[in-house]
C-alpha positions as MATLAB code, in Angstrom:
seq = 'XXXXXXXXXXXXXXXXXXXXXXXXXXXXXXXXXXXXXXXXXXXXXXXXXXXXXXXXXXXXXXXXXXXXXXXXXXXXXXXXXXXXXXXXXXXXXXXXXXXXXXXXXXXXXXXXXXXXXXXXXXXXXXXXXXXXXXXXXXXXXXXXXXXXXXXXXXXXXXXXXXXXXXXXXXXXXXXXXXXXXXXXXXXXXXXXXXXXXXXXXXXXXXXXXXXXXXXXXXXXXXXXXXXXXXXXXXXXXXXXXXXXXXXXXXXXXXXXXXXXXXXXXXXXXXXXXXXXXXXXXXXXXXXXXXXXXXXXXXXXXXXXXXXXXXXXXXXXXXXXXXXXXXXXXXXXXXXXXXXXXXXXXXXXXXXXXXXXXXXXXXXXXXXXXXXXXXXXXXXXXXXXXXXXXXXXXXXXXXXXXXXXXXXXXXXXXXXXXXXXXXXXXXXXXXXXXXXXXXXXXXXXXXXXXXXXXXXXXXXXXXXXXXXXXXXXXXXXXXXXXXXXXXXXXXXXXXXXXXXXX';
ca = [
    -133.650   10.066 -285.434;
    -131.719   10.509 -288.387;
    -132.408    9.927 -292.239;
    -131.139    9.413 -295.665;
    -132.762    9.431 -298.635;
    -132.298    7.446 -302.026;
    -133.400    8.569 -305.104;
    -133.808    5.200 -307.169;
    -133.934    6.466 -310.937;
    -134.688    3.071 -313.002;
    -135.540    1.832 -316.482;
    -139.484    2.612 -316.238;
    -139.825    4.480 -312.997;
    -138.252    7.173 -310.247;
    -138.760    6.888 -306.494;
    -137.435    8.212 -303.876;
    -137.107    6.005 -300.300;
    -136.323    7.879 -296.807;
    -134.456    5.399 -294.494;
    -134.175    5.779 -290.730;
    -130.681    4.587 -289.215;
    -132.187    1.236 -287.986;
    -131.980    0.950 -292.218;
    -135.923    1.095 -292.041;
    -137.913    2.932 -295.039;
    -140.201    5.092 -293.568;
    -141.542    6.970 -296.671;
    -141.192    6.001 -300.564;
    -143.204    7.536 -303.653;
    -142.612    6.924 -307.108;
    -143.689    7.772 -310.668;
    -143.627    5.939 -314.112;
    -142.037    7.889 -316.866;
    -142.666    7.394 -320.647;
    -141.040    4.820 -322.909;
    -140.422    6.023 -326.449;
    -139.535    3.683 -329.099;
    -139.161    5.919 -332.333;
    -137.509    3.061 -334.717;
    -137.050   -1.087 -334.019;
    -134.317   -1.352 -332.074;
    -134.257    2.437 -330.693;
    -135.471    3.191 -326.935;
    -135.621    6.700 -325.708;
    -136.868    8.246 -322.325;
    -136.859   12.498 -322.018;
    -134.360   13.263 -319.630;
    -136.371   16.654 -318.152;
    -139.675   14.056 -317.282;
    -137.186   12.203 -315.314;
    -135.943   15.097 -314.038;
    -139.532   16.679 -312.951;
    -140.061   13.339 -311.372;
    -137.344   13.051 -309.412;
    -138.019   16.396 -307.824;
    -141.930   15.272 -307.421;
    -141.140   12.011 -305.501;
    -138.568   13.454 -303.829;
    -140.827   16.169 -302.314;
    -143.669   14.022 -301.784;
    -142.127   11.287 -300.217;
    -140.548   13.712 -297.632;
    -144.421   15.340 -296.942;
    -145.830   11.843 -296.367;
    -143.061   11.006 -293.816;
    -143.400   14.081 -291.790;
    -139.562   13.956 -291.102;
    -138.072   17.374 -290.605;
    -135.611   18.427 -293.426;
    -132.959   19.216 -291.046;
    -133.081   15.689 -289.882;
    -132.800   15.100 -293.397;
    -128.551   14.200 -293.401;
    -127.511   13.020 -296.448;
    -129.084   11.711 -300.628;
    -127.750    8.666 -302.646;
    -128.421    7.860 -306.187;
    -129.006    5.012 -307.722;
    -129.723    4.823 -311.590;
    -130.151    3.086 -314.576;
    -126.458    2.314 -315.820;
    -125.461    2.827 -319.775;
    -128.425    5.122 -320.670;
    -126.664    8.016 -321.846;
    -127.779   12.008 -321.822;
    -125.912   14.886 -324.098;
    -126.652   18.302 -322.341;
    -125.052   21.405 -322.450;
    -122.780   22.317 -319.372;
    -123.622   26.113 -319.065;
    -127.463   25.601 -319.670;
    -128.378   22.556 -318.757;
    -130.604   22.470 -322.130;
    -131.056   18.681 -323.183;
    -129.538   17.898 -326.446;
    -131.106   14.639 -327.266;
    -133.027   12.320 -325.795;
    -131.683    9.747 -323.673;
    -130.501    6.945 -325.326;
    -131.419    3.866 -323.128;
    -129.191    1.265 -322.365;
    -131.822   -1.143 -324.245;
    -131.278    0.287 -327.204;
    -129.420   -1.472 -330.196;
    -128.686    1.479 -333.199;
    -125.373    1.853 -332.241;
    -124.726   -2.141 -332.987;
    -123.118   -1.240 -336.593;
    -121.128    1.240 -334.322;
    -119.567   -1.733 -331.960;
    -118.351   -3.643 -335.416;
    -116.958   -0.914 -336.961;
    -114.416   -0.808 -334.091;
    -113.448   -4.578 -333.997;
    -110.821   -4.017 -336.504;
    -109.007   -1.081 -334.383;
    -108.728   -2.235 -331.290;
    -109.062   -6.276 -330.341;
    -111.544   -7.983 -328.003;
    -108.952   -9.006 -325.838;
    -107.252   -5.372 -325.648;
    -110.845   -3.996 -324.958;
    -111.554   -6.708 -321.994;
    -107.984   -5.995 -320.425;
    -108.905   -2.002 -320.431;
    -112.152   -1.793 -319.547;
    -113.220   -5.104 -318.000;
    -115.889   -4.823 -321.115;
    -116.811   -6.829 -324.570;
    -117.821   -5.512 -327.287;
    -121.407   -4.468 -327.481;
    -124.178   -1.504 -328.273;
    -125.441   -2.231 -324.743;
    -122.440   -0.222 -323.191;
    -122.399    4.008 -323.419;
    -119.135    4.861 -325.840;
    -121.164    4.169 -329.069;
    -123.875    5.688 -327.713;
    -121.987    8.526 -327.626;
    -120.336    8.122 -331.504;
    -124.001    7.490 -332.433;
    -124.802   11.135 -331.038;
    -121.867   12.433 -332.407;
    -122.597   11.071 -336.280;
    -126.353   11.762 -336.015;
    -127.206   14.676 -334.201;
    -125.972   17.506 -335.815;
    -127.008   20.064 -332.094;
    -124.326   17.490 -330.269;
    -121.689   17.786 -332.860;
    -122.089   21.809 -332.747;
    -122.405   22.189 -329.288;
    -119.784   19.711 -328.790;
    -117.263   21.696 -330.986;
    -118.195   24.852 -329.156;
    -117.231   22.395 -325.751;
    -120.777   22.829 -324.629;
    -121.676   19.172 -324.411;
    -121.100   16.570 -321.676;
    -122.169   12.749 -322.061;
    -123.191   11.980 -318.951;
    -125.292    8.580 -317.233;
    -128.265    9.115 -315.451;
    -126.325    9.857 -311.984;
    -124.633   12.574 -313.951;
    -127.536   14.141 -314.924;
    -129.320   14.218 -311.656;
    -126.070   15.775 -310.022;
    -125.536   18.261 -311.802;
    -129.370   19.653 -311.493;
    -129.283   19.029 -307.878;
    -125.662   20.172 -307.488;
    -124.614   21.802 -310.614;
    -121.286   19.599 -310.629;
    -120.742   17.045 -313.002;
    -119.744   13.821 -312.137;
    -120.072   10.197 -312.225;
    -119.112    7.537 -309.903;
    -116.624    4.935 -310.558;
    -119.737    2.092 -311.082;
    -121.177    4.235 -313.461;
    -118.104    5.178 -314.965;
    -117.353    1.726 -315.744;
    -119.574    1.250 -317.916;
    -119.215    3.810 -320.477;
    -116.379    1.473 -322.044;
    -114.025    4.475 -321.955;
    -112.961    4.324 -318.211;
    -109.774    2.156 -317.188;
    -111.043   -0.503 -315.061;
    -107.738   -0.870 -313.415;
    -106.920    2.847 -312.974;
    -110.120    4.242 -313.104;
    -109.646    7.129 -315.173;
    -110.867    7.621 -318.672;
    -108.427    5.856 -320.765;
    -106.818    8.075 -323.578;
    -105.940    5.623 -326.232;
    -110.024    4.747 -325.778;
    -110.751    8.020 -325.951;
    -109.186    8.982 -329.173;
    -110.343    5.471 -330.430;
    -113.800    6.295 -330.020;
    -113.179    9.909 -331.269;
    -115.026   11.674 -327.759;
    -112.901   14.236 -325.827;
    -111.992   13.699 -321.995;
    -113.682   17.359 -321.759;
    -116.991   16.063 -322.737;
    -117.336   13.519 -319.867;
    -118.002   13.626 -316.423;
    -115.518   13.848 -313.461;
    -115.117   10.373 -311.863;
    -115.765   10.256 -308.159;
    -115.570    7.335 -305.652;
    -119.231    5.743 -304.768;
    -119.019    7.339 -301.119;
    -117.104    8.847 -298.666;
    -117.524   12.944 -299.009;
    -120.066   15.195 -300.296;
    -120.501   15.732 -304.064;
    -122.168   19.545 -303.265;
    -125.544   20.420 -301.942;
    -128.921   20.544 -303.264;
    -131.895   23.056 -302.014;
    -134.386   21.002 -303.474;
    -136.530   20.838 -299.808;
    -136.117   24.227 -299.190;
    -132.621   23.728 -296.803;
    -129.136   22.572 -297.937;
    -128.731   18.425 -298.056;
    -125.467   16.871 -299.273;
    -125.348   14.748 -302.131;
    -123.022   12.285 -300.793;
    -123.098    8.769 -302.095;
    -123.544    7.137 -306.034;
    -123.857    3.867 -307.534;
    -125.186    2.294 -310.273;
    -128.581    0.210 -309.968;
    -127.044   -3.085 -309.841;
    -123.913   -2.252 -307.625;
    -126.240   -0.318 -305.196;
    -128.468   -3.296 -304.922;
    -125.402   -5.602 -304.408;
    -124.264   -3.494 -301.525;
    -127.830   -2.905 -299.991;
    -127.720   -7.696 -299.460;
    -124.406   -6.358 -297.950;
    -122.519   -8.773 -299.952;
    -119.566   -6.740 -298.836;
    -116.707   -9.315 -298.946;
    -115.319  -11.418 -301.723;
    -116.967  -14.825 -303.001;
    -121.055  -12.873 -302.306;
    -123.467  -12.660 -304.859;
    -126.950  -11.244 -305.791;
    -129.262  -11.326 -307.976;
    -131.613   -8.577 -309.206;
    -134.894   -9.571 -310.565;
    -136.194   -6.274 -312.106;
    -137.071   -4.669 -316.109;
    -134.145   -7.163 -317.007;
    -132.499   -9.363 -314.544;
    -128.583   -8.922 -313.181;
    -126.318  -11.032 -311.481;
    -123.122   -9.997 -310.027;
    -120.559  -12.232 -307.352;
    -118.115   -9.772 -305.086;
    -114.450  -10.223 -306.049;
    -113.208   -8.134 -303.593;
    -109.874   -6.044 -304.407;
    -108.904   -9.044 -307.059;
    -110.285   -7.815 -310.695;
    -110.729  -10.937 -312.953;
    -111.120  -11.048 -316.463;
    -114.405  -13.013 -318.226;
    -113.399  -15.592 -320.919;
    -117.575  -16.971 -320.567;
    -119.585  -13.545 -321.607;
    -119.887  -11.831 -318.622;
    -118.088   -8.476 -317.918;
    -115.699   -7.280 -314.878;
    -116.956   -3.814 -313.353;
    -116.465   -1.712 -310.391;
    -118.732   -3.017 -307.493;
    -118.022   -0.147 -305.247;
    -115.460    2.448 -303.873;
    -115.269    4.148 -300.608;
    -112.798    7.181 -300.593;
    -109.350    6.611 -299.780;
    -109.890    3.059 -300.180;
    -108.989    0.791 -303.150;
    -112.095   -0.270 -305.655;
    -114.054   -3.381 -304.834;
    -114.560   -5.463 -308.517;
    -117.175   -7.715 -309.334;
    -118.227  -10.097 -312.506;
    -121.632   -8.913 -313.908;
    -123.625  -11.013 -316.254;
    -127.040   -8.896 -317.508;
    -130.328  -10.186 -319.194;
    -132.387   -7.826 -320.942;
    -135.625   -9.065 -320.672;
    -136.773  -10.423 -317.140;
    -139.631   -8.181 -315.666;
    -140.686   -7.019 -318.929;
    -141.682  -10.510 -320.311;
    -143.942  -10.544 -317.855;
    -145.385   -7.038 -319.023;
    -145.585   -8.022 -322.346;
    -147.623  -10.807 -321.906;
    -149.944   -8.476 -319.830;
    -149.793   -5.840 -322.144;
    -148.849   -6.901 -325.741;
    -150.494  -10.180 -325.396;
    -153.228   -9.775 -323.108;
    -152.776  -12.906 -322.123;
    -153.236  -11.957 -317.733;
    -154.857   -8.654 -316.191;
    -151.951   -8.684 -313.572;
    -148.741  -10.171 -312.489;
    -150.785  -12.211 -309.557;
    -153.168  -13.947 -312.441;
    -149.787  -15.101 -314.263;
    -148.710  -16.404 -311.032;
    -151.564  -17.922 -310.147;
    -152.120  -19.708 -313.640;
    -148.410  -20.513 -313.428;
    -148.606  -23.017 -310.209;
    -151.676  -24.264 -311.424;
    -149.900  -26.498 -313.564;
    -146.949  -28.747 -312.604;
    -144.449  -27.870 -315.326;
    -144.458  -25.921 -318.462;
    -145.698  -28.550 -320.539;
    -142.769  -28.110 -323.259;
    -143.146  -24.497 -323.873;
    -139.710  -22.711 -323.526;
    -139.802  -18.720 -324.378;
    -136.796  -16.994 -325.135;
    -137.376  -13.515 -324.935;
    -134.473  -11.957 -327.329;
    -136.440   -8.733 -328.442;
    -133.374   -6.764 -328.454;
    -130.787   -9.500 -329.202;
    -129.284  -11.898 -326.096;
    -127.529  -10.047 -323.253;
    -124.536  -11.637 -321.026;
    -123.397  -15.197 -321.855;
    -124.037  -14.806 -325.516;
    -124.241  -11.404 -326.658;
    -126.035  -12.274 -329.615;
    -127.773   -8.872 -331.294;
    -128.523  -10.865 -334.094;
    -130.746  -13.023 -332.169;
    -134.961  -12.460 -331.950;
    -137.038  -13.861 -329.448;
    -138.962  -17.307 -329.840;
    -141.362  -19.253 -327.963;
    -140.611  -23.306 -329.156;
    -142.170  -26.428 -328.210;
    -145.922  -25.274 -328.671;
    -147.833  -28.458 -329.344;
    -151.936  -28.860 -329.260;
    -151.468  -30.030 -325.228;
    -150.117  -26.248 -324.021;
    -152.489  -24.307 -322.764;
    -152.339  -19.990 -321.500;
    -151.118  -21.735 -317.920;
    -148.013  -23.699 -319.720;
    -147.315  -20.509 -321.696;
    -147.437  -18.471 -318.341;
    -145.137  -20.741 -316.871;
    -142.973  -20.543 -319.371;
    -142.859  -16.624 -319.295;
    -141.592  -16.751 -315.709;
    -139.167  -19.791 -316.608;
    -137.355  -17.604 -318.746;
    -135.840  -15.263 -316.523;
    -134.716  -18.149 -314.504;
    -133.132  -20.146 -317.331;
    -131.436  -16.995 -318.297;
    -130.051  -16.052 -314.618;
    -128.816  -20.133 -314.567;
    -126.694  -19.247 -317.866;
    -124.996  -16.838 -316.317;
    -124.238  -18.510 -312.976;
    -122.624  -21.062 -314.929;
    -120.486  -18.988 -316.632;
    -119.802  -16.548 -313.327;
    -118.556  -20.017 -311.067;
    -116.142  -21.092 -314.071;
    -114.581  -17.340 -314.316;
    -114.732  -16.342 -310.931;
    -113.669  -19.995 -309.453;
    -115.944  -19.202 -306.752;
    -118.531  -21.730 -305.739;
    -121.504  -19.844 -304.798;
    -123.150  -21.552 -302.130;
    -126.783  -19.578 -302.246;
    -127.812  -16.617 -304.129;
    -129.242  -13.376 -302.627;
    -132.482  -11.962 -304.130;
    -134.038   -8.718 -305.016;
    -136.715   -7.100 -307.069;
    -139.935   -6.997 -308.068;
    -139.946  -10.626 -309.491;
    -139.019  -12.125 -306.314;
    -142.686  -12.277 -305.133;
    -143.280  -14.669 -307.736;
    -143.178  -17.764 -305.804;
    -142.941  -20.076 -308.533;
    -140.396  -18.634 -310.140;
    -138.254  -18.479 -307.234;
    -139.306  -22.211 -306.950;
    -137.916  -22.758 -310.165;
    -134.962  -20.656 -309.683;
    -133.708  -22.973 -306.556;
    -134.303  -26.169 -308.592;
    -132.566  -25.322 -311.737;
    -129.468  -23.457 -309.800;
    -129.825  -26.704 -307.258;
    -128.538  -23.986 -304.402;
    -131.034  -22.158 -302.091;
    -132.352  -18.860 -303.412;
    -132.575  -16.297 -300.275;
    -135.192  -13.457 -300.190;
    -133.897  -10.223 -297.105;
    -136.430   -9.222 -295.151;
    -135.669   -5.864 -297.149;
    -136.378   -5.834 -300.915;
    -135.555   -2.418 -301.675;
    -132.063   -3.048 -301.606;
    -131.404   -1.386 -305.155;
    -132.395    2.271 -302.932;
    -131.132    1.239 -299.523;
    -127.514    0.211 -301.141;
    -127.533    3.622 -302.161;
    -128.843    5.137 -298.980;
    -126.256    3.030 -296.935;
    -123.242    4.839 -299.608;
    -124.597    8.063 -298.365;
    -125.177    7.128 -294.774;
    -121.605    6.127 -294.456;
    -120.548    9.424 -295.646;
    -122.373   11.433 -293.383;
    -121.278    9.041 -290.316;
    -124.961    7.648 -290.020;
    -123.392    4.235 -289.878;
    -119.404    3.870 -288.998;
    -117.987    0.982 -291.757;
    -119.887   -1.742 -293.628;
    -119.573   -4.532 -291.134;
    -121.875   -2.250 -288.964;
    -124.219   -2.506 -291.666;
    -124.300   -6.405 -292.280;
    -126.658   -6.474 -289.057;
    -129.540   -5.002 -290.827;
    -129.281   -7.775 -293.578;
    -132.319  -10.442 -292.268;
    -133.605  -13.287 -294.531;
    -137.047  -12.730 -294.696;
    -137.560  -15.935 -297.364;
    -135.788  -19.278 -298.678;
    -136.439  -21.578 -301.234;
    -134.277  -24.744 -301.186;
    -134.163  -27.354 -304.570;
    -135.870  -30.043 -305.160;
    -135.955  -31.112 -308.476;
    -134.197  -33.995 -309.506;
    -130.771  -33.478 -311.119;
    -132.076  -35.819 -314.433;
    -134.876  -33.811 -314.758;
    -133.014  -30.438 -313.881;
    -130.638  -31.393 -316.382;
    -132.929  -32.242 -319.584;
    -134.545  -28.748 -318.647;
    -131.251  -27.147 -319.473;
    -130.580  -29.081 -322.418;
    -133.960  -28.179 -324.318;
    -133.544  -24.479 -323.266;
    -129.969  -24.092 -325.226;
    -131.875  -26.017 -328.192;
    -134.878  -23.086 -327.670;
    -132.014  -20.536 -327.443;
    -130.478  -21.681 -330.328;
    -133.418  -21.101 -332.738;
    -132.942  -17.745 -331.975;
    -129.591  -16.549 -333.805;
    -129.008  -14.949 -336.817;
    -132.965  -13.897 -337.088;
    -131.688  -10.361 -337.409;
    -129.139  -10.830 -339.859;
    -128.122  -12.141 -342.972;
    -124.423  -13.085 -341.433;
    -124.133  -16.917 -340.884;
    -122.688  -16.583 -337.450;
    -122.988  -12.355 -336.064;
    -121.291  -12.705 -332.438;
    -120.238   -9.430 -330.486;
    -118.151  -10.818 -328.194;
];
């Protein structure tokens, strides 16, 4: 038997998954890392504790399997896209902390730019809108503010690299990033997939200071020791184009959803590359070598997985996940209560910064079960927004939705998710497909598995919720969320109308 592993690097945790070739995981560890919040706004993680974990899962997910290294053929990684690490090239010494893709302190950044370069002009490169949630003014903000970037980066002793970056060059010592990854920066041409020049000297960040762009699979990056005998590195993507290749929505018209920290929704445009006029973004689903780029529209929401935290945590509202369900489906509707969980501004169809999260319609009838309910009605109110807009610029008429992540084992909410979408909601047998996308990118470069319609047979729906709500009802839900979503703009600012798209 062969293997490949994955090392899944997300938002609040590293794993690693070992997959047989039957696409079966057969081992999987994983580790939290810290969250560091040092202003509002600001989100941080330290790029070495990822680092140690990555090597700690890595090694004790391979002791718990009991697979032999040498059967050991091939690693993928997946990561958390837009998070953004300066380190120094020679040394590998950490500049700065990672600046996560959550974070907003570059938002000042984004507007400063709107009067060199237009929205449309920015779309047509990149595929991208203007926003802090993308890497470029990350990278200004380091720049500006750090004065050990700006020296080291003088010297040419600083790279800007994504979390895939990173992790290759300390397993490999090369540094690259692949063409998913790369398309988010804001700096890469979507079309060409190069970095871009005129963005580039827009932005003020030198072509030496980036990584190398790579395709997502089809040869071998370098080799890492890590286990104690040579593996190749041979396969990248970011999270959310990893998990839409591990449904195997390979072909054009497919889409998936990710219910996870936040929650992402992407539909397979195959080789066409269309343009968002509704919020959303166009991005590099995947690239095999040789081959021409698959494209894809994205919308993202911030907050999905960690509402449900925060009303563990900050709130104290539930012990556990399971007690929120539980109180959730013991009522029959959210008794008026709609949350809107903004905390860092509104992600993809609005792309409001200004915007703070509110929770409307509390009357002396709600009770800790309505409000539950209306923590997990959120996400699915947010995902509907962005199908919306996705079917108008895509003209594709998605006919179900694939489904992933830790929030699909909330049965109400994928309940709710079916009625307000009114198409079925489908659950695959495997959920891990965020790790076993990237495990299938590195099994097709060692020749594990021959082409990607080999690997469509080890996609099995394992769960499917079908709607049944009616459409008056389904529709008045709607309508009082965009009132509930409309309380929350211009909290953050003194600006009549701040918009950053």
């Amino acid at each position: 038997m062969r293997y490949v592993g994955a090392i899944d690097q997300g938002t609040t945790s590293t794993r690693f998954i070992l997959f047989n070739e039957r696409g079966e995981a057969v081992a999987t560890h994983q580790l939290e890392h810290r969250q560091y919040y040092p202003e509002p706004g600001y989100v941080e993680h330290d790029p070495e504790e990822i680092w140690n974990n990555t090597r700690t899962v890595i090694r004790e997910a391979v002791r718990k399997s009991g697979v032999s290294v040498r059967d050991i053929k091939g690693l993928g990684i997946t990561n958390q896209r837009e998070t953004i690490i300066p380190f120094d090239p020679v040394t590998g010494e950490v500049l700065h902390n990672a600046i996560v893709w959550q974070d907003l302190r570059a938002s000042s950044i984004v507007e400063s730019f709107r009067d060199l370069i237009s929205a449309e002009r920015l779309r047509e490169k990149t595929g991208l809108l203007f926003s802090p949630y993308f890497s470029a003014s990350k990278i200004v903000w380091l720049i500006r503010n750090v004065p050990l970037v700006k020296e080291r980066l003088e010297a040419g002793r600083c790279v800007f690299g994504t979390i895939d970056s990173y992790l290759a060059y300390k397993l490999t010592g090369r540094i690259i990033t692949d063409v998913t990854n790369a398309s988010r920066y804001m700096l890469m041409n979507i079309s060409t997939l190069k970095w871009d020049e005129e963005l580039l000297e827009l932005f003020g960040i030198p072509e030496s200071a980036l990584p190398e762009i790579v395709p997502s699979m089809g040869e071998i990056y370098g080799e890492t020791d890590i286990l104690g005998a040579k593996v190749p590195l041979c396969g990248i993507l970011g999270d959310q184009q990893a998990a839409l290749f591990g449904q195997a929505c390979f072909s054009e018209g497919e889409a998936k959803c990710t219910y996870g920290t936040g929650c992402f929704m992407l539909v397979n445009t195959g080789e066409k590359l269309c343009y968002s006029t509704k919020g959303l973004v166009s991005t590099v689903a995947f690239q095999a070598k040789g081959e021409k780029p698959r494209y894809a529209i994205e919308g993202s929401v911030a907050i999905a997985g960690s509402l449900v935290q925060w009303a563990r945590d900050n709130l104290k509202m539930v012990s556990n996940a399971k007690e929120l369900d539980e109180l959730a489906s013991s009522v029959s509707d959210c008794g008026g209560v709609y949350i809107v969980p903004a905390f860092s501004g509104l992600f993809a169809p609005h792309w409001r910064s200004d915007a703070r999260g509110v929770i409307a319609g509390l009357t002396g009838y709600v009770t800790r079960a309505h409000i539950c309910r209306a923590v997990l009605e959120a996400t699915a109110f947010q995902a509907n927004d962005i199908f919306e807009a996705m079917e108008l610029d895509s003209g594709i008429k998605l006919r179900q939705l694939r489904v992933d992540g830790g929030l699909t084992n909330s049965n109400p909410l994928m309940e709710f998710q079916s009625d307000i979408l009114s198409i079925p909601v489908v659950r695959p047998r495997i959920t891990e497909t965020t790790a076993l996308g990237a495990a299938f990118a590195a099994g097709l470069s060692v020749d594990i598995w021959q082409n990607r319609e080999n690997l469509s047979k080890y996609w099995k729906e394992q769960l499917r919720w079908t709607p049944s709500m009616e459409e008056k009802t389904r529709l008045d839900k709607i309508v009082l969320w965009r009132k509930a979503v409309s309380r929350t703009l211009n909290w953050a600012s003194k600006e009549e109308d701040v918009c950053l798209v």
